[in-house]
C-alpha positions as YAML, in Angstrom:
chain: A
units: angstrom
residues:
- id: 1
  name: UNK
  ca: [9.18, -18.59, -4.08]
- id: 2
  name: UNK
  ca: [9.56, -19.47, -7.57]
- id: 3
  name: UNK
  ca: [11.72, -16.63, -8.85]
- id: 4
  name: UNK
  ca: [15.49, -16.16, -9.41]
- id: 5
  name: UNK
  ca: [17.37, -14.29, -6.63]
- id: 6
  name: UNK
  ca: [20.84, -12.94, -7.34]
- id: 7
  name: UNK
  ca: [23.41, -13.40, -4.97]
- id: 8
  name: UNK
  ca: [23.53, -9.58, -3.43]
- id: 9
  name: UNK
  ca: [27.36, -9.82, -3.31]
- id: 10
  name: UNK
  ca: [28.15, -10.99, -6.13]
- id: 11
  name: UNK
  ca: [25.36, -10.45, -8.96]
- id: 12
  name: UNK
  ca: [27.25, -12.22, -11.74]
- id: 13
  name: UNK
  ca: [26.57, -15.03, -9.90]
- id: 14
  name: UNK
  ca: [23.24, -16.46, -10.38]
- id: 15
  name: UNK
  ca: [21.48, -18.46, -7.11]
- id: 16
  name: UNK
  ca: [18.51, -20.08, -7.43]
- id: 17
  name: UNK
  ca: [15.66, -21.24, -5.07]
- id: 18
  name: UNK
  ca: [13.77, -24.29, -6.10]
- id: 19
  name: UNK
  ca: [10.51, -23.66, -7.56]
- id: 20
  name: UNK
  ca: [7.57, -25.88, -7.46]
- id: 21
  name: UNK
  ca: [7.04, -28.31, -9.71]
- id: 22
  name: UNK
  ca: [4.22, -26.58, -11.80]
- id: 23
  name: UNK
  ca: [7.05, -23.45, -12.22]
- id: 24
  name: UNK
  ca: [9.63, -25.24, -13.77]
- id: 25
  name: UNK
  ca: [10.75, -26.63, -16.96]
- id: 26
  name: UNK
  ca: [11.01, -30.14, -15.80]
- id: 27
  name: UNK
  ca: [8.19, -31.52, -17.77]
- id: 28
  name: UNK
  ca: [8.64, -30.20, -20.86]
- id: 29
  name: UNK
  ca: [12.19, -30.05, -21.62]
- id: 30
  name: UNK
  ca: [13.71, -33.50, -20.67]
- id: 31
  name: UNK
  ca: [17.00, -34.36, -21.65]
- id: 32
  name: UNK
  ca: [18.11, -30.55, -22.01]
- id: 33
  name: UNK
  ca: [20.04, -28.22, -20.65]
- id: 34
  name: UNK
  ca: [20.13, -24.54, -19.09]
- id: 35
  name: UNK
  ca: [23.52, -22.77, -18.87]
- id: 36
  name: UNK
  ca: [23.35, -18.87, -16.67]
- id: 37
  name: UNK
  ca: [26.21, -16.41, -18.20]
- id: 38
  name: UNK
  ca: [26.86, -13.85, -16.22]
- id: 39
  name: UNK
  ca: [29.39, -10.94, -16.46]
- id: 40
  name: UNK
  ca: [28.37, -10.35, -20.68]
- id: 41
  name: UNK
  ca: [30.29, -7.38, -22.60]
- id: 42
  name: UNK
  ca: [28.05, -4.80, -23.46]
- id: 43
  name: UNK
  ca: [28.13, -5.10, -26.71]
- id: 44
  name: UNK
  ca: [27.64, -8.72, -26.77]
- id: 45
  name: UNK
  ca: [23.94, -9.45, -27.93]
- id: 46
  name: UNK
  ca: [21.50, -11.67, -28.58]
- id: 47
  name: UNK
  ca: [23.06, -11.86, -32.40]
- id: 48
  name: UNK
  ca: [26.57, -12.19, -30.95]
- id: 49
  name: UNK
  ca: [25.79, -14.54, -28.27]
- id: 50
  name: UNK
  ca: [24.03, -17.24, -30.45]
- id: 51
  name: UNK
  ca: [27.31, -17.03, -32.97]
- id: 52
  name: UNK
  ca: [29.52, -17.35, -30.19]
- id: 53
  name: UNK
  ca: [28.24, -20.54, -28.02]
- id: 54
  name: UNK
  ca: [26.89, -22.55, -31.13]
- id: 55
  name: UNK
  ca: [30.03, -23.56, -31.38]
- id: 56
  name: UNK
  ca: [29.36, -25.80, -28.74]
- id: 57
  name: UNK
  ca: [26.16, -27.36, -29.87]
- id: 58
  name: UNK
  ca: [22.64, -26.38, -30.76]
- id: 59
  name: UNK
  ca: [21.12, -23.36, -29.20]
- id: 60
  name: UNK
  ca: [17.06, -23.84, -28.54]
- id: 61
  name: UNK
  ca: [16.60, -20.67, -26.89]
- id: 62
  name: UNK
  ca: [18.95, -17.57, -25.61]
- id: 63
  name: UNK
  ca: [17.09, -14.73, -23.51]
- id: 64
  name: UNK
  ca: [19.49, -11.65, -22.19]
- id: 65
  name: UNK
  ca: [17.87, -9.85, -19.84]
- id: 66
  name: UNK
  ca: [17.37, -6.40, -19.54]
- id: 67
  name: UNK
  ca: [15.87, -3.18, -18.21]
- id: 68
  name: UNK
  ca: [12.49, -2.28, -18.71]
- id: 69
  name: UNK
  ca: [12.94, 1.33, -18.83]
- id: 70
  name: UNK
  ca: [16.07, 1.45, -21.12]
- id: 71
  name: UNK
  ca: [16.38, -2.07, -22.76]
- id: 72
  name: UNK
  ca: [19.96, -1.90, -22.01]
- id: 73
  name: UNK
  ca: [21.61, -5.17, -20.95]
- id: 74
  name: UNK
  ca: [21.75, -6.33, -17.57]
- id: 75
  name: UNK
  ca: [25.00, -8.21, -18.00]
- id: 76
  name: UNK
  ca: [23.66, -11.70, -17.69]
- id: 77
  name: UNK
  ca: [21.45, -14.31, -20.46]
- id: 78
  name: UNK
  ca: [20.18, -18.14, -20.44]
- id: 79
  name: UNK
  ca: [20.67, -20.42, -22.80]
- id: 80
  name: UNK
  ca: [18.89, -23.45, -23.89]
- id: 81
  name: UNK
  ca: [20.81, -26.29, -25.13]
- id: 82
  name: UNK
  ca: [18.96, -29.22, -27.41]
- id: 83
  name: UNK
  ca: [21.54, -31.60, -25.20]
- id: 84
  name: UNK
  ca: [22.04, -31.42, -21.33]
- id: 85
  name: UNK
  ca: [25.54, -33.03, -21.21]
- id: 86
  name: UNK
  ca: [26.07, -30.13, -23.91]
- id: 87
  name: UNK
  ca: [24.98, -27.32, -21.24]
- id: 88
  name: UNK
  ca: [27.09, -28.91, -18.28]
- id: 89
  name: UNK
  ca: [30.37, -28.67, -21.26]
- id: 90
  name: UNK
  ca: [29.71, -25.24, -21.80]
- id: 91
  name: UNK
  ca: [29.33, -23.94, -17.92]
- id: 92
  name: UNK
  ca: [32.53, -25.70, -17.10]
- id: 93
  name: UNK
  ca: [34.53, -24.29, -19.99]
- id: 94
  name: UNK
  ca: [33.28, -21.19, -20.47]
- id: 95
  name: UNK
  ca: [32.93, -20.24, -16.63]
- id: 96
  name: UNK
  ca: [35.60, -17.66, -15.58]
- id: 97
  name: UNK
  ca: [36.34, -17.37, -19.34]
- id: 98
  name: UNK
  ca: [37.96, -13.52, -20.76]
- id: 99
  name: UNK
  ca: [35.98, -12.36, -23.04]
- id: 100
  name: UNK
  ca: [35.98, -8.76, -24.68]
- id: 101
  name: UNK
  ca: [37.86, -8.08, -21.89]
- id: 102
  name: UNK
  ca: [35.34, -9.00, -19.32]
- id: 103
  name: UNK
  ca: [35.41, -12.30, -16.81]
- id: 104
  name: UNK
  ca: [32.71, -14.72, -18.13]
- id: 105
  name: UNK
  ca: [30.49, -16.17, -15.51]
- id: 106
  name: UNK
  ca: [28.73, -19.63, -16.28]
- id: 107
  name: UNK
  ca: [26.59, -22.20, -14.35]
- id: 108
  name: UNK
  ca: [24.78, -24.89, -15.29]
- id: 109
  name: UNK
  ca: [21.73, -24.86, -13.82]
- id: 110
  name: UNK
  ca: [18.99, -28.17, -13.50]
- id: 111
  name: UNK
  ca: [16.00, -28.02, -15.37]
- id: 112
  name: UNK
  ca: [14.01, -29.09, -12.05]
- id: 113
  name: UNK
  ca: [15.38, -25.00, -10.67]
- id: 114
  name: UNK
  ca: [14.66, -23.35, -13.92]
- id: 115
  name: UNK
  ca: [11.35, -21.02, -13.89]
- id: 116
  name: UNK
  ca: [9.34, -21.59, -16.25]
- id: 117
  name: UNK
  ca: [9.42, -18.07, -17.38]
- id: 118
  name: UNK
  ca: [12.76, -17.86, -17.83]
- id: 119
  name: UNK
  ca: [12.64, -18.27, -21.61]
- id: 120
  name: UNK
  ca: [9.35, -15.49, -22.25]
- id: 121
  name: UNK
  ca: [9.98, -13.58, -24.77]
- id: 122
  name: UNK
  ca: [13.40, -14.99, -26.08]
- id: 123
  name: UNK
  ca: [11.77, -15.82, -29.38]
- id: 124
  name: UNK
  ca: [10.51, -12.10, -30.23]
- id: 125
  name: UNK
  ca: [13.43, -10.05, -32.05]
- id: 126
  name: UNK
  ca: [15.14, -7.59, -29.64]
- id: 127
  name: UNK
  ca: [14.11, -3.65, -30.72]
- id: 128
  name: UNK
  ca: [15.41, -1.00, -28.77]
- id: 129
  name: UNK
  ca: [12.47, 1.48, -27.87]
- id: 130
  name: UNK
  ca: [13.63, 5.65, -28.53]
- id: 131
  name: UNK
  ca: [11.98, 6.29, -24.81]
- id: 132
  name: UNK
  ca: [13.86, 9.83, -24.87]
- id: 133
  name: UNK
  ca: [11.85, 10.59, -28.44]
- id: 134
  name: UNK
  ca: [8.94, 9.54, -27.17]
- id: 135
  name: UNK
  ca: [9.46, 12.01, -24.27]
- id: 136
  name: UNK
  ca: [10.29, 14.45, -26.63]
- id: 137
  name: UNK
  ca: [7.20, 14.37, -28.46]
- id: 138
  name: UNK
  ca: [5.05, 14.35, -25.31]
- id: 139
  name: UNK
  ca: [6.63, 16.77, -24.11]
- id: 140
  name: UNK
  ca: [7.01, 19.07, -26.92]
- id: 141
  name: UNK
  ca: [2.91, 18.56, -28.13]
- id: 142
  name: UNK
  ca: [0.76, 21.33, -27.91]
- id: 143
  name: UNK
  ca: [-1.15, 20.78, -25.03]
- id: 144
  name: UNK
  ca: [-5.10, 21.55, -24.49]
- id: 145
  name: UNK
  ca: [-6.89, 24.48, -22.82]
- id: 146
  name: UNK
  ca: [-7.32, 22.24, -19.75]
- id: 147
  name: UNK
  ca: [-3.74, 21.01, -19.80]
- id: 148
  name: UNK
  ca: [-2.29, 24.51, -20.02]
- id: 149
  name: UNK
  ca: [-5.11, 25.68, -17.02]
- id: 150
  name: UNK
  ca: [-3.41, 22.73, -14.78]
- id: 151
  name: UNK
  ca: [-0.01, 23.55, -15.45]
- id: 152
  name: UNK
  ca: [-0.21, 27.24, -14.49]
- id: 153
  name: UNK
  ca: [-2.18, 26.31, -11.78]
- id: 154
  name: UNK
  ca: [0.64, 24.03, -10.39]
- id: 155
  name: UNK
  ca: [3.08, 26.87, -11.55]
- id: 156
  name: UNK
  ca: [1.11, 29.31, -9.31]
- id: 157
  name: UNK
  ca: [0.91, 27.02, -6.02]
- id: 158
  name: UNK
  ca: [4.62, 26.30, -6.79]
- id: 159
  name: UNK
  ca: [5.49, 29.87, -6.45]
- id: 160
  name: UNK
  ca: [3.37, 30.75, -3.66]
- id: 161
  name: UNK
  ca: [4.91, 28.00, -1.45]
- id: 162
  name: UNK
  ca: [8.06, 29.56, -2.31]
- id: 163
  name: UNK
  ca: [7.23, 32.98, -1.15]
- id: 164
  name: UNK
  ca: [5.87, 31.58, 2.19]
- id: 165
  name: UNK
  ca: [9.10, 30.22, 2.70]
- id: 166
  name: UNK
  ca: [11.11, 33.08, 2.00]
- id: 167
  name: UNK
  ca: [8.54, 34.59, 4.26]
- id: 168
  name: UNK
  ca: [9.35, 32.33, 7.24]
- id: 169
  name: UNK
  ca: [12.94, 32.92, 6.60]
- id: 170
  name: UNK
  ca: [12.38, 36.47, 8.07]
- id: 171
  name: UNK
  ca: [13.53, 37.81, 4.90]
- id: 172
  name: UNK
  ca: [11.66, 40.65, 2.93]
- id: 173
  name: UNK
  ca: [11.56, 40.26, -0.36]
- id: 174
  name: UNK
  ca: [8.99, 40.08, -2.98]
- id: 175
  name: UNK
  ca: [9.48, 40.02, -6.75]
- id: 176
  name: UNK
  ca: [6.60, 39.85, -9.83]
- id: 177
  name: UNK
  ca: [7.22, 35.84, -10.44]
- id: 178
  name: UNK
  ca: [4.71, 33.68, -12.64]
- id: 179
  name: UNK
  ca: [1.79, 35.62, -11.31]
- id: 180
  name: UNK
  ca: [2.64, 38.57, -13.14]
- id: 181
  name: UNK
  ca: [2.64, 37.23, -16.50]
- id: 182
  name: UNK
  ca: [-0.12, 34.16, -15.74]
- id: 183
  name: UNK
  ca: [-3.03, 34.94, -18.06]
- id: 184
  name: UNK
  ca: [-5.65, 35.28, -16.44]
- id: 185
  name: UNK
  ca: [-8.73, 32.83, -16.70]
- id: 186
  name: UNK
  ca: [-11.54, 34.49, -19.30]
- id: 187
  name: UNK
  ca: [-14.66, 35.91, -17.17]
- id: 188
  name: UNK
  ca: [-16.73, 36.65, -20.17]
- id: 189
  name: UNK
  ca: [-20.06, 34.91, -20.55]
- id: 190
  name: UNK
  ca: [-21.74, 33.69, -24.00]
- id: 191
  name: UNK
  ca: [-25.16, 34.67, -24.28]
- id: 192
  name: UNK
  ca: [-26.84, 32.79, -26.68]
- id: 193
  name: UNK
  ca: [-29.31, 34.43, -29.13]
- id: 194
  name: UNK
  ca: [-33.30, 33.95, -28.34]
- id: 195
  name: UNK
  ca: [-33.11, 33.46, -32.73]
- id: 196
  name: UNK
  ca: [-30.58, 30.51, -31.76]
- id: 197
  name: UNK
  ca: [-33.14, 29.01, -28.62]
- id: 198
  name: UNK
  ca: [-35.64, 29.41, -30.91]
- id: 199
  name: UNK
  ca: [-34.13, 27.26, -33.61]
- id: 200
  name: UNK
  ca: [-32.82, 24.80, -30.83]
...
């Protein structure tokens, strides 16, 4: 309870359960107004957005919301309006509006359903995070002694599973594989000096 569903059939759409009291905006934001749009162009952001429905009045807040993994958009924002009457103006106007080629979907929505979490975040400047450079790096880092040791380890037990397979297939077949080339762990031992135990 407390948190916005989507409609499954429809997810430009927005339907909303009613929250307790201490989970909404009720309090706090009297005589306002909260406006879903659903159905956003792509390239229509935060920047773009504000532009675009200031025309209608002042903007308090705008939060798109997107993916977590790729900060792409995920087609639908909220907007809070300084005026309520402003908010129920723009969701009937704007609602099945063409935009950029896409069908707007707006709804005004009552403070008294609006989570109080709605709006975290929407004041911090949108920056796309390079998650495939940071992958890159990570992946491209020269690893430690006991990092290489674990990964030819799970190279190894890899490759054996595969040859019991092909084993249980009936079929005869063997070829050299990782464990060939693996290097093989060091079995030299360090003495230590007695000069050096003396001196420890």
């Amino acid at each position: 309870m407390g948190k916005r569903k989507l409609s499954a059939p429809n997810p430009d759409v927005i339907s909303l359960e009613t929250p307790s009291n201490d989970q909404t905006l009720d309090k706090d934001y009297k005589g306002m107004g909260v406006v879903y749009v659903g159905h956003i162009p792509h390239h229509f952001q935060e920047k773009e957005m504000r532009q675009f429905f200031e025309q209608f009045g002042d903007i308090l807040k705008l939060r798109i919301s997107r993916s977590k993994k790729t900060a792409n958009s995920k087609g639908y924002a909220f907007i809070l309006f300084e005026n309520d009457e402003v908010a129920k103006i723009v969701a009937n106007t704007m609602n099945d509006y063409i935009l950029c080629g896409r069908l707007l979907k707006c709804q005004y929505i009552p403070m008294n359903k609006v989570h109080k979490d709605t709006f975290k975040g929407a004041s911090r400047p949108f920056k796309k995070i390079d998650w495939q450079g940071r992958a890159k790096v990570e992946h491209n880092r020269v690893k430690s002694t006991e990092e290489q040791q674990k990964s030819v380890k799970r190279l190894l037990k890899k490759e054996k599973d595969r040859r019991r397979k092909i084993a249980a297939l009936g079929i005869d077949y063997d070829f050299p594989g990782y464990t060939a080339v693996a290097p093989k762990p060091s079995s030299k031992k360090t003495f230590v000096d007695d000069e050096e135990m003396e001196v420890a």
